[in-house]
Amino acid sequence: MNLLVKGITIADPNSEFNQKTWDVRIEQGKITAIEKSLSPAKSEEVYEANGAILSPGFFDLNCMIGDPGLETKEDIQTGTAAAKAGGFTGLAVLPTTKPVVQSKGEVEYILNRAKNNLVDVFPIGAISHDLEGKELAELFDMKNAGAVAFSDGSKAIQDDGFVSRALQYCLGFGGLLMLYPENKSIAGKAQINESKNNVLLGMKGIPALAEEMQISRDIFLATYHDAPIHISNISTAGAVALIKKAKRDGVKITCDVAAHQLVFTEELLNDFDSNYKVKPPLRSKADNKALIAGLKDGTIDAVSSQHRPHEIEFKDVEFEIASYGIIALQTVLPLLLQAGLDANLIAEKLAINPRKILNLPTSTIKKGEIANFVIYNPAKKWEYNVSNNASKSKNSPLLGKTLTGKVELVYNNNQFQKYEQ
């Protein structure tokens, strides 16, 4: 589909046009011209930027879609619709479905279901059979079928020897383990951050130690095997320090942080709103600052949505029995802008690095490239509400709130979707 974008500011650290305002022409799915001024041609749609930014299409490393088996939470159609509305042109979807994605059959099912979509969908296979941390899933077969990495979702694998064997096995075919960091013997059954706040609320707390001990173990194992490893959804200042040192020491480690961990803090739990119940738990303002600093200095490689859709009966209940997680694909961009990230850093952490981590092609804004981009207005205010929520679920504390930073157009696979400017 042909499109002319007029007067757009480009945010792409890999492009010679970075931070410049140009006209961009897209024909039949390719960028065919980037010039100071282009005249509209017949049969092409014209988009006037009006202060908007053009960035490579966002990519999410940590997204739950319930298909197969849990489609009442989210299916591929609604999940990709929410992704588009949030500026994402690529999703890596977790294996936490029913059945679990643990063999080539489930991988092929997801790839077939997601064909011909504007949003590219990439399956992540399970590390362990039924996510139990005891028996290796069919990693090699899943890799050959199209799995881009392996994860047990938000289930932390406690058996050190099992993780060691999985790392060693993956070395043989270039597999990547994405590990959730929580030492269960330290965390116990607690559900919120350990601090003065958990005492005030009368609830047991999960200490930062539980996350940091697990990351330390994973660093030791990655070092021992000289194997790459990815840590998903870090949340503490101590985690940032550990990974920063590991990178200096030459460990092949990458990590991501969920967007809400940059802005939300544990004080939001004072009203026991279960929509703020996430895993890892919301931490302190000091942790927020350390995580943002980690993004800026390169310690944290990427930002993820940690999209976790749930039916109302799993969230509209007492805090202690509510499920973990929020829907997040449509609100990542506003949270990153609220956290103070500039357009280049957003492009790096939300579009370029996620694809690099998974060894996928990265899109660049230049002539001759396949068009894969998002256009967003960083100053545009909009209300996130039930009518524009594209997810099948509604478990977000931001529903009904006015947000700043609006996605206006996404383009990928020779398709584009416009939203209200």
C-alpha positions as a Markdown table, in Angstrom:
| # | Residue | x | y | z |
|---|---|---|---|---|
| 1 | Met | 0.0 | 0.0 | 0.0 |
| 2 | Asn | 1.4 | 3.4 | -1.0 |
| 3 | Leu | 1.8 | 6.2 | 1.5 |
| 4 | Leu | 3.5 | 9.6 | 1.6 |
| 5 | Val | 4.4 | 10.9 | 5.1 |
| 6 | Lys | 4.9 | 14.6 | 5.1 |
| 7 | Gly | 7.2 | 16.5 | 7.5 |
| 8 | Ile | 8.0 | 13.7 | 9.8 |
| 9 | Thr | 10.9 | 13.7 | 12.3 |
| 10 | Ile | 12.8 | 10.4 | 12.1 |
| 11 | Ala | 14.0 | 8.7 | 15.3 |
| 12 | Asp | 16.3 | 5.8 | 14.3 |
| 13 | Pro | 19.9 | 5.7 | 15.6 |
| 14 | Asn | 20.9 | 3.5 | 12.6 |
| 15 | Ser | 19.6 | 5.9 | 10.0 |
| 16 | Glu | 21.5 | 8.8 | 8.3 |
| 17 | Phe | 18.3 | 10.7 | 8.7 |
| 18 | Asn | 18.1 | 10.4 | 12.4 |
| 19 | Gln | 16.6 | 13.4 | 14.2 |
| 20 | Lys | 15.9 | 15.1 | 10.9 |
| 21 | Thr | 12.5 | 16.2 | 9.5 |
| 22 | Trp | 11.9 | 14.8 | 6.0 |
| 23 | Asp | 9.1 | 13.5 | 3.7 |
| 24 | Val | 9.0 | 9.7 | 3.4 |
| 25 | Arg | 7.4 | 7.8 | 0.5 |
| 26 | Ile | 6.4 | 4.1 | 0.8 |
| 27 | Glu | 5.4 | 2.1 | -2.3 |
| 28 | Gln | 4.4 | -1.5 | -2.3 |
| 29 | Gly | 5.9 | -2.1 | 1.1 |
| 30 | Lys | 9.3 | -0.4 | 0.6 |
| 31 | Ile | 10.7 | 3.0 | 1.4 |
| 32 | Thr | 11.3 | 4.4 | -2.0 |
| 33 | Ala | 12.2 | 8.0 | -1.2 |
| 34 | Ile | 13.3 | 10.2 | 1.7 |
| 35 | Glu | 13.6 | 13.8 | 0.7 |
| 36 | Lys | 13.1 | 17.3 | 2.0 |
| 37 | Ser | 10.0 | 17.8 | 0.0 |
| 38 | Leu | 8.0 | 15.2 | -2.0 |
| 39 | Ser | 4.9 | 16.0 | -4.1 |
| 40 | Pro | 1.9 | 13.6 | -3.7 |
| 41 | Ala | 1.4 | 11.1 | -6.5 |
| 42 | Lys | -1.9 | 9.7 | -7.6 |
| 43 | Ser | -3.2 | 6.7 | -5.7 |
| 44 | Glu | -1.1 | 7.3 | -2.6 |
| 45 | Glu | -2.4 | 8.3 | 0.8 |
| 46 | Val | -0.9 | 11.4 | 2.3 |
| 47 | Tyr | -0.2 | 11.6 | 6.0 |
| 48 | Glu | 0.7 | 15.0 | 7.6 |
| 49 | Ala | 2.9 | 14.5 | 10.5 |
| 50 | Asn | 2.1 | 17.6 | 12.6 |
| 51 | Gly | 4.9 | 17.1 | 15.1 |
| 52 | Ala | 4.8 | 13.3 | 15.1 |
| 53 | Ile | 7.9 | 11.0 | 15.1 |
| 54 | Leu | 8.6 | 8.1 | 12.8 |
| 55 | Ser | 10.5 | 5.2 | 14.4 |
| 56 | Pro | 11.2 | 1.6 | 13.5 |
| 57 | Gly | 8.3 | -0.6 | 14.5 |
| 58 | Phe | 8.3 | -1.6 | 18.1 |
| 59 | Phe | 8.9 | -5.2 | 19.1 |
| 60 | Asp | 7.8 | -6.9 | 22.3 |
| 61 | Leu | 10.0 | -9.6 | 24.0 |
| 62 | Asn | 7.5 | -10.6 | 26.6 |
| 63 | Cys | 3.9 | -10.9 | 25.7 |
| 64 | Met | 1.2 | -13.4 | 26.7 |
| 65 | Ile | -1.5 | -14.3 | 24.2 |
| 66 | Gly | -3.8 | -17.1 | 25.3 |
| 67 | Asp | -4.0 | -18.9 | 21.9 |
| 68 | Pro | -4.0 | -22.0 | 22.0 |
| 69 | Gly | -6.4 | -22.9 | 24.8 |
| 70 | Leu | -6.8 | -19.6 | 26.7 |
| 71 | Glu | -8.5 | -17.5 | 24.1 |
| 72 | Thr | -10.9 | -16.1 | 26.6 |
| 73 | Lys | -8.0 | -14.0 | 27.9 |
| 74 | Glu | -6.6 | -13.0 | 24.5 |
| 75 | Asp | -6.4 | -14.5 | 21.1 |
| 76 | Ile | -4.0 | -13.8 | 18.2 |
| 77 | Gln | -6.5 | -11.4 | 16.5 |
| 78 | Thr | -7.1 | -9.3 | 19.6 |
| 79 | Gly | -3.5 | -9.5 | 20.8 |
| 80 | Thr | -2.2 | -8.2 | 17.5 |
| 81 | Ala | -4.9 | -5.5 | 17.4 |
| 82 | Ala | -3.7 | -4.3 | 20.8 |
| 83 | Ala | -0.1 | -4.5 | 19.6 |
| 84 | Lys | -0.8 | -2.4 | 16.5 |
| 85 | Ala | -2.6 | 0.2 | 18.6 |
| 86 | Gly | 0.5 | 0.4 | 20.8 |
| 87 | Gly | 2.9 | 0.8 | 17.9 |
| 88 | Phe | 4.2 | -2.8 | 17.9 |
| 89 | Thr | 4.9 | -4.5 | 14.5 |
| 90 | Gly | 6.4 | -7.6 | 16.1 |
| 91 | Leu | 5.6 | -9.8 | 19.1 |
| 92 | Ala | 7.5 | -12.7 | 20.8 |
| 93 | Val | 4.7 | -14.6 | 22.5 |
| 94 | Leu | 5.2 | -16.7 | 25.6 |
| 95 | Pro | 4.5 | -20.5 | 25.8 |
| 96 | Thr | 2.2 | -20.1 | 28.8 |
| 97 | Thr | -0.9 | -21.4 | 26.9 |
| 98 | Lys | -3.0 | -24.5 | 27.2 |
| 99 | Pro | -1.4 | -26.8 | 25.9 |
| 100 | Val | 2.0 | -25.3 | 26.6 |
| 101 | Val | 4.0 | -24.5 | 23.5 |
| 102 | Gln | 6.6 | -27.2 | 24.0 |
| 103 | Ser | 6.9 | -29.1 | 20.7 |
| 104 | Lys | 7.0 | -28.2 | 17.0 |
| 105 | Gly | 3.3 | -28.7 | 16.6 |
| 106 | Glu | 2.4 | -25.8 | 18.9 |
| 107 | Val | 5.0 | -23.6 | 17.3 |
| 108 | Glu | 3.7 | -24.3 | 13.8 |
| 109 | Tyr | 0.1 | -23.7 | 15.0 |
| 110 | Ile | 1.0 | -20.2 | 16.2 |
| 111 | Leu | 2.9 | -19.4 | 13.1 |
| 112 | Asn | 0.0 | -20.6 | 10.9 |
| 113 | Arg | -2.6 | -18.7 | 13.0 |
| 114 | Ala | -0.6 | -15.4 | 12.7 |
| 115 | Lys | 0.0 | -15.5 | 8.9 |
| 116 | Asn | -0.7 | -12.4 | 6.7 |
| 117 | Asn | -0.9 | -10.1 | 9.7 |
| 118 | Leu | 0.5 | -6.6 | 9.9 |
| 119 | Val | 2.1 | -7.7 | 13.2 |
| 120 | Asp | 4.8 | -10.4 | 13.0 |
| 121 | Val | 4.3 | -13.0 | 15.6 |
| 122 | Phe | 7.2 | -15.2 | 16.8 |
| 123 | Pro | 6.6 | -18.1 | 19.2 |
| 124 | Ile | 8.8 | -18.6 | 22.3 |
| 125 | Gly | 9.0 | -22.3 | 23.2 |
| 126 | Ala | 8.9 | -23.6 | 26.8 |
| 127 | Ile | 12.2 | -24.6 | 28.4 |
| 128 | Ser | 10.6 | -27.3 | 30.5 |
| 129 | His | 7.8 | -29.8 | 29.9 |
| 130 | Asp | 4.6 | -28.3 | 31.2 |
| 131 | Leu | 6.6 | -25.4 | 32.7 |
| 132 | Glu | 7.5 | -27.7 | 35.6 |
| 133 | Gly | 11.3 | -27.2 | 35.6 |
| 134 | Lys | 12.0 | -30.9 | 35.6 |
| 135 | Glu | 12.2 | -32.2 | 32.0 |
| 136 | Leu | 13.5 | -30.4 | 28.9 |
| 137 | Ala | 10.9 | -29.6 | 26.3 |
| 138 | Glu | 11.6 | -30.3 | 22.6 |
| 139 | Leu | 14.0 | -27.4 | 22.3 |
| 140 | Phe | 15.8 | -28.4 | 19.1 |
| 141 | Asp | 12.6 | -29.3 | 17.2 |
| 142 | Met | 10.9 | -26.1 | 18.3 |
| 143 | Lys | 13.9 | -24.0 | 17.1 |
| 144 | Asn | 13.8 | -25.7 | 13.7 |
| 145 | Ala | 10.0 | -25.1 | 13.5 |
| 146 | Gly | 10.5 | -21.3 | 14.2 |
| 147 | Ala | 10.7 | -20.7 | 17.9 |
| 148 | Val | 13.0 | -17.7 | 18.5 |
| 149 | Ala | 13.9 | -18.4 | 22.1 |
| 150 | Phe | 12.9 | -20.5 | 25.2 |
| 151 | Ser | 11.2 | -19.4 | 28.4 |
| 152 | Asp | 9.0 | -20.7 | 31.2 |
| 153 | Gly | 7.2 | -17.3 | 31.3 |
| 154 | Ser | 6.9 | -16.0 | 34.9 |
| 155 | Lys | 7.8 | -19.4 | 36.4 |
| 156 | Ala | 11.3 | -19.2 | 37.7 |
| 157 | Ile | 13.3 | -22.5 | 37.3 |
| 158 | Gln | 14.6 | -23.4 | 40.8 |
| 159 | Asp | 16.8 | -26.4 | 39.8 |
| 160 | Asp | 20.3 | -25.1 | 39.1 |
| 161 | Gly | 21.4 | -28.3 | 37.4 |
| 162 | Phe | 18.4 | -28.2 | 35.1 |
| 163 | Val | 19.3 | -24.7 | 34.0 |
| 164 | Ser | 22.9 | -25.7 | 33.5 |
| 165 | Arg | 21.9 | -28.6 | 31.3 |
| 166 | Ala | 19.5 | -26.5 | 29.3 |
| 167 | Leu | 22.2 | -23.9 | 28.7 |
| 168 | Gln | 24.6 | -26.5 | 27.6 |
| 169 | Tyr | 22.1 | -28.1 | 25.3 |
| 170 | Cys | 21.2 | -24.8 | 23.7 |
| 171 | Leu | 24.8 | -24.1 | 22.8 |
| 172 | Gly | 24.6 | -26.9 | 20.3 |
| 173 | Phe | 22.1 | -25.2 | 18.1 |
| 174 | Gly | 22.1 | -21.5 | 19.0 |
| 175 | Gly | 19.1 | -21.5 | 21.3 |
| 176 | Leu | 18.5 | -18.7 | 23.8 |
| 177 | Leu | 17.1 | -19.1 | 27.3 |
| 178 | Met | 15.0 | -16.2 | 28.7 |
| 179 | Leu | 14.8 | -16.7 | 32.5 |
| 180 | Tyr | 12.5 | -15.1 | 35.0 |
| 181 | Pro | 14.5 | -14.2 | 38.1 |
| 182 | Glu | 13.0 | -15.3 | 41.4 |
| 183 | Asn | 14.4 | -17.5 | 44.1 |
| 184 | Lys | 11.3 | -19.2 | 45.4 |
| 185 | Ser | 12.7 | -20.3 | 48.7 |
| 186 | Ile | 13.4 | -16.6 | 49.5 |
| 187 | Ala | 10.2 | -15.2 | 47.9 |
| 188 | Gly | 7.9 | -17.8 | 49.4 |
| 189 | Lys | 4.2 | -17.0 | 49.0 |
| 190 | Ala | 4.6 | -13.3 | 49.4 |
| 191 | Gln | 3.1 | -11.1 | 46.7 |
| 192 | Ile | 4.3 | -7.5 | 47.2 |
| 193 | Asn | 7.7 | -5.8 | 47.7 |
| 194 | Glu | 9.4 | -6.1 | 51.0 |
| 195 | Ser | 9.7 | -2.7 | 52.6 |
| 196 | Lys | 8.0 | -0.5 | 55.1 |
| 197 | Asn | 5.0 | -0.5 | 52.9 |
| 198 | Asn | 4.3 | -4.2 | 53.1 |
| 199 | Val | 4.4 | -3.9 | 56.9 |
| 200 | Leu | 1.8 | -1.1 | 56.8 |
| 201 | Leu | -0.4 | -3.2 | 54.5 |
| 202 | Gly | 0.0 | -6.2 | 56.8 |
| 203 | Met | 1.2 | -8.5 | 54.0 |
| 204 | Lys | 4.4 | -10.5 | 53.6 |
| 205 | Gly | 7.0 | -9.0 | 51.2 |
| 206 | Ile | 9.3 | -10.4 | 48.5 |
| 207 | Pro | 12.8 | -9.0 | 49.1 |
| 208 | Ala | 14.9 | -7.8 | 46.3 |
| 209 | Leu | 17.3 | -10.5 | 47.4 |
| 210 | Ala | 15.0 | -13.1 | 45.8 |
| 211 | Glu | 15.5 | -11.6 | 42.4 |
| 212 | Glu | 19.2 | -10.8 | 42.8 |
| 213 | Met | 20.2 | -14.3 | 44.1 |
| 214 | Gln | 18.6 | -15.9 | 41.1 |
| 215 | Ile | 20.3 | -13.5 | 38.7 |
| 216 | Ser | 23.6 | -14.2 | 40.4 |
| 217 | Arg | 23.1 | -17.9 | 39.8 |
| 218 | Asp | 22.2 | -17.4 | 36.2 |
| 219 | Ile | 25.3 | -15.2 | 35.7 |
| 220 | Phe | 27.5 | -18.0 | 37.2 |
| 221 | Leu | 26.0 | -20.6 | 34.9 |
| 222 | Ala | 26.2 | -18.4 | 31.8 |
| 223 | Thr | 29.9 | -17.8 | 32.7 |
| 224 | Tyr | 30.6 | -21.5 | 33.3 |
| 225 | His | 29.2 | -22.5 | 29.9 |
| 226 | Asp | 30.2 | -19.4 | 28.0 |
| 227 | Ala | 26.6 | -19.3 | 26.9 |
| 228 | Pro | 24.2 | -16.4 | 26.1 |
| 229 | Ile | 21.4 | -15.8 | 28.6 |
| 230 | His | 18.6 | -13.3 | 28.8 |
| 231 | Ile | 17.0 | -12.2 | 32.1 |
| 232 | Ser | 13.3 | -11.2 | 31.7 |
| 233 | Asn | 11.6 | -8.4 | 33.6 |
| 234 | Ile | 14.2 | -7.2 | 36.1 |
| 235 | Ser | 12.9 | -4.8 | 38.8 |
| 236 | Thr | 15.5 | -3.9 | 41.4 |
| 237 | Ala | 18.5 | -1.6 | 41.6 |
| 238 | Gly | 20.6 | -4.5 | 42.8 |
| 239 | Ala | 19.7 | -6.5 | 39.6 |
| 240 | Val | 20.9 | -3.6 | 37.5 |
| 241 | Ala | 24.2 | -3.5 | 39.4 |
| 242 | Leu | 24.7 | -7.3 | 39.0 |
| 243 | Ile | 24.1 | -7.2 | 35.3 |
| 244 | Lys | 26.2 | -4.2 | 34.7 |
| 245 | Lys | 29.2 | -5.9 | 36.4 |
| 246 | Ala | 28.5 | -9.1 | 34.5 |
| 247 | Lys | 28.6 | -7.2 | 31.2 |
| 248 | Arg | 31.9 | -5.6 | 32.2 |
| 249 | Asp | 33.3 | -9.0 | 32.9 |
| 250 | Gly | 32.3 | -10.3 | 29.5 |
| 251 | Val | 29.3 | -12.4 | 30.3 |
| 252 | Lys | 27.0 | -12.9 | 27.4 |
| 253 | Ile | 24.0 | -11.5 | 29.2 |
| 254 | Thr | 21.1 | -9.3 | 28.1 |
| 255 | Cys | 18.0 | -8.2 | 30.0 |
| 256 | Asp | 14.7 | -6.3 | 29.8 |
| 257 | Val | 12.5 | -4.4 | 32.1 |
| 258 | Ala | 8.7 | -4.0 | 31.9 |
| 259 | Ala | 7.6 | -0.5 | 31.1 |
| 260 | His | 5.4 | -0.2 | 34.2 |
| 261 | Gln | 8.4 | -0.9 | 36.5 |
| 262 | Leu | 9.9 | 2.5 | 35.4 |
| 263 | Val | 6.9 | 4.5 | 36.6 |
| 264 | Phe | 4.7 | 2.6 | 39.0 |
| 265 | Thr | 5.7 | 2.2 | 42.7 |
| 266 | Glu | 4.6 | 0.0 | 45.6 |
| 267 | Glu | 2.6 | 2.9 | 47.1 |
| 268 | Leu | 0.0 | 2.3 | 44.4 |
| 269 | Leu | -1.0 | -0.8 | 46.3 |
| 270 | Asn | -2.3 | 1.1 | 49.3 |
| 271 | Asp | -5.8 | 0.7 | 48.1 |
| 272 | Phe | -5.3 | -3.0 | 47.3 |
| 273 | Asp | -6.2 | -2.4 | 43.6 |
| 274 | Ser | -5.5 | -5.8 | 42.1 |
| 275 | Asn | -4.8 | -4.2 | 38.7 |
| 276 | Tyr | -1.5 | -3.1 | 40.2 |
| 277 | Lys | -0.6 | -6.7 | 41.2 |
| 278 | Val | 2.3 | -7.7 | 39.0 |
| 279 | Lys | 5.2 | -10.1 | 39.1 |
| 280 | Pro | 7.8 | -9.1 | 40.0 |
| 281 | Pro | 6.1 | -6.8 | 42.4 |
| 282 | Leu | 6.1 | -3.0 | 42.1 |
| 283 | Arg | 9.2 | -1.7 | 43.9 |
| 284 | Ser | 10.4 | 1.7 | 45.2 |
| 285 | Lys | 11.1 | 5.0 | 43.6 |
| 286 | Ala | 14.8 | 4.3 | 44.1 |
| 287 | Asp | 14.4 | 1.1 | 42.0 |
| 288 | Asn | 12.5 | 3.1 | 39.3 |
| 289 | Lys | 15.5 | 5.6 | 39.1 |
| 290 | Ala | 18.0 | 2.8 | 38.9 |
| 291 | Leu | 16.1 | 1.0 | 36.2 |
| 292 | Ile | 15.8 | 4.2 | 34.1 |
| 293 | Ala | 19.6 | 4.9 | 34.6 |
| 294 | Gly | 20.2 | 1.3 | 33.5 |
| 295 | Leu | 18.4 | 1.9 | 30.3 |
| 296 | Lys | 20.3 | 5.0 | 29.6 |
| 297 | Asp | 23.8 | 3.6 | 30.3 |
| 298 | Gly | 23.1 | 0.4 | 28.3 |
| 299 | Thr | 22.9 | -2.1 | 31.2 |
| 300 | Ile | 19.3 | -2.8 | 30.3 |
| 301 | Asp | 19.0 | -3.8 | 26.7 |
| 302 | Ala | 15.2 | -3.6 | 26.1 |
| 303 | Val | 11.8 | -2.6 | 27.4 |
| 304 | Ser | 9.0 | -5.2 | 27.3 |
| 305 | Ser | 5.2 | -4.9 | 27.8 |
| 306 | Gln | 4.8 | -7.9 | 30.1 |
| 307 | His | 1.3 | -8.0 | 28.7 |
| 308 | Arg | -0.8 | -10.4 | 30.9 |
| 309 | Pro | -4.5 | -10.5 | 30.0 |
| 310 | His | -7.0 | -12.0 | 32.4 |
| 311 | Glu | -10.7 | -12.4 | 32.5 |
| 312 | Ile | -12.6 | -10.3 | 35.1 |
| 313 | Glu | -13.1 | -13.2 | 37.5 |
| 314 | Phe | -9.3 | -13.4 | 37.9 |
| 315 | Lys | -8.8 | -9.8 | 38.8 |
| 316 | Asp | -12.0 | -8.4 | 40.3 |
| 317 | Val | -11.4 | -10.3 | 43.5 |
| 318 | Glu | -9.5 | -9.9 | 46.8 |
| 319 | Phe | -5.9 | -8.8 | 46.2 |
| 320 | Glu | -4.4 | -12.0 | 47.7 |
| 321 | Ile | -6.2 | -14.3 | 45.3 |
| 322 | Ala | -6.1 | -12.1 | 42.2 |
| 323 | Ser | -3.9 | -13.2 | 39.3 |
| 324 | Tyr | -0.7 | -11.3 | 38.5 |
| 325 | Gly | -0.4 | -9.0 | 35.6 |
| 326 | Ile | -1.8 | -6.2 | 33.5 |
| 327 | Ile | -2.7 | -5.6 | 29.9 |
| 328 | Ala | 0.0 | -3.3 | 28.6 |
| 329 | Leu | 0.6 | -3.3 | 24.8 |
| 330 | Gln | -1.3 | -0.1 | 24.3 |
| 331 | Thr | 0.3 | 1.8 | 27.2 |
| 332 | Val | 4.1 | 1.1 | 26.9 |
| 333 | Leu | 4.8 | 4.2 | 24.9 |
| 334 | Pro | 3.0 | 6.6 | 27.3 |
| 335 | Leu | 4.8 | 5.1 | 30.2 |
| 336 | Leu | 8.2 | 5.4 | 28.5 |
| 337 | Leu | 7.5 | 9.0 | 27.8 |
| 338 | Gln | 6.4 | 9.6 | 31.4 |
| 339 | Ala | 9.7 | 8.0 | 32.5 |
| 340 | Gly | 11.6 | 10.6 | 30.5 |
| 341 | Leu | 13.0 | 8.4 | 27.7 |
| 342 | Asp | 13.7 | 10.4 | 24.5 |
| 343 | Ala | 12.8 | 9.2 | 21.0 |
| 344 | Asn | 16.2 | 7.7 | 20.2 |
| 345 | Leu | 16.2 | 5.7 | 23.4 |
| 346 | Ile | 12.7 | 4.5 | 22.8 |
| 347 | Ala | 13.7 | 3.3 | 19.3 |
| 348 | Glu | 16.7 | 1.6 | 20.6 |
| 349 | Lys | 15.1 | -0.2 | 23.6 |
| 350 | Leu | 11.7 | -0.9 | 22.0 |
| 351 | Ala | 12.5 | -1.6 | 18.4 |
| 352 | Ile | 16.1 | -2.2 | 17.6 |
| 353 | Asn | 17.6 | -4.1 | 20.6 |
| 354 | Pro | 14.6 | -6.6 | 21.1 |
| 355 | Arg | 15.2 | -7.8 | 17.5 |
| 356 | Lys | 18.9 | -8.0 | 18.0 |
| 357 | Ile | 18.5 | -10.1 | 21.2 |
| 358 | Leu | 16.5 | -12.7 | 19.1 |
| 359 | Asn | 18.8 | -12.5 | 16.1 |
| 360 | Leu | 16.0 | -11.1 | 13.9 |
| 361 | Pro | 16.5 | -8.5 | 11.1 |
| 362 | Thr | 16.3 | -5.0 | 12.3 |
| 363 | Ser | 14.5 | -2.4 | 10.2 |
| 364 | Thr | 16.2 | 0.9 | 9.3 |
| 365 | Ile | 14.6 | 4.1 | 8.0 |
| 366 | Lys | 16.4 | 4.4 | 4.7 |
| 367 | Lys | 15.7 | 4.3 | 1.0 |
| 368 | Gly | 15.3 | 0.7 | -0.3 |
| 369 | Glu | 14.4 | -0.8 | 3.0 |
| 370 | Ile | 11.3 | -2.8 | 3.7 |
| 371 | Ala | 8.9 | -0.5 | 5.4 |
| 372 | Asn | 8.4 | -1.4 | 9.1 |
| 373 | Phe | 7.7 | 1.6 | 11.3 |
| 374 | Val | 5.4 | 3.4 | 13.7 |
| 375 | Ile | 4.4 | 7.0 | 13.8 |
| 376 | Tyr | 3.5 | 8.5 | 17.1 |
| 377 | Asn | 2.9 | 11.9 | 18.6 |
| 378 | Pro | 4.8 | 12.3 | 21.9 |
| 379 | Ala | 2.7 | 15.3 | 23.0 |
| 380 | Lys | -0.7 | 14.0 | 22.0 |
| 381 | Lys | -3.0 | 13.4 | 25.0 |
| 382 | Trp | -5.7 | 10.7 | 24.8 |
| 383 | Glu | -8.0 | 8.8 | 27.1 |
| 384 | Tyr | -7.4 | 5.1 | 27.3 |
| 385 | Asn | -10.9 | 3.6 | 27.7 |
| 386 | Val | -13.1 | 0.6 | 27.1 |
| 387 | Ser | -14.0 | 1.7 | 23.6 |
| 388 | Asn | -10.4 | 2.1 | 22.3 |
| 389 | Asn | -9.0 | -0.8 | 24.3 |
| 390 | Ala | -8.2 | -3.5 | 21.6 |
| 391 | Ser | -7.4 | -6.3 | 24.1 |
| 392 | Lys | -10.1 | -8.9 | 24.9 |
| 393 | Ser | -9.3 | -8.3 | 28.6 |
| 394 | Lys | -9.6 | -5.1 | 30.7 |
| 395 | Asn | -7.1 | -5.6 | 33.6 |
| 396 | Ser | -5.3 | -2.3 | 33.4 |
| 397 | Pro | -5.0 | 0.4 | 36.1 |
| 398 | Leu | -4.7 | 2.9 | 33.3 |
| 399 | Leu | -8.2 | 2.4 | 31.8 |
| 400 | Gly | -10.1 | 5.6 | 32.2 |
| 401 | Lys | -6.9 | 7.7 | 32.5 |
| 402 | Thr | -5.6 | 10.4 | 30.2 |
| 403 | Leu | -2.2 | 9.5 | 28.8 |
| 404 | Thr | 0.4 | 11.4 | 26.8 |
| 405 | Gly | 1.9 | 9.8 | 23.7 |
| 406 | Lys | -0.4 | 8.5 | 21.0 |
| 407 | Val | 0.3 | 6.0 | 18.2 |
| 408 | Glu | -1.1 | 7.4 | 15.0 |
| 409 | Leu | 0.0 | 4.9 | 12.3 |
| 410 | Val | 1.8 | 1.6 | 12.0 |
| 411 | Tyr | 3.2 | 0.1 | 8.8 |
| 412 | Asn | 4.5 | -3.4 | 8.2 |
| 413 | Asn | 4.1 | -6.3 | 5.6 |
| 414 | Asn | 2.8 | -3.8 | 3.0 |
| 415 | Gln | -0.1 | -3.0 | 5.3 |
| 416 | Phe | -0.8 | 0.1 | 7.4 |
| 417 | Gln | -3.3 | 1.0 | 10.1 |
| 418 | Lys | -4.2 | 4.6 | 10.9 |
| 419 | Tyr | -5.5 | 5.8 | 14.2 |
| 420 | Glu | -7.1 | 9.1 | 15.1 |
| 421 | Gln | -4.6 | 12.0 | 15.0 |
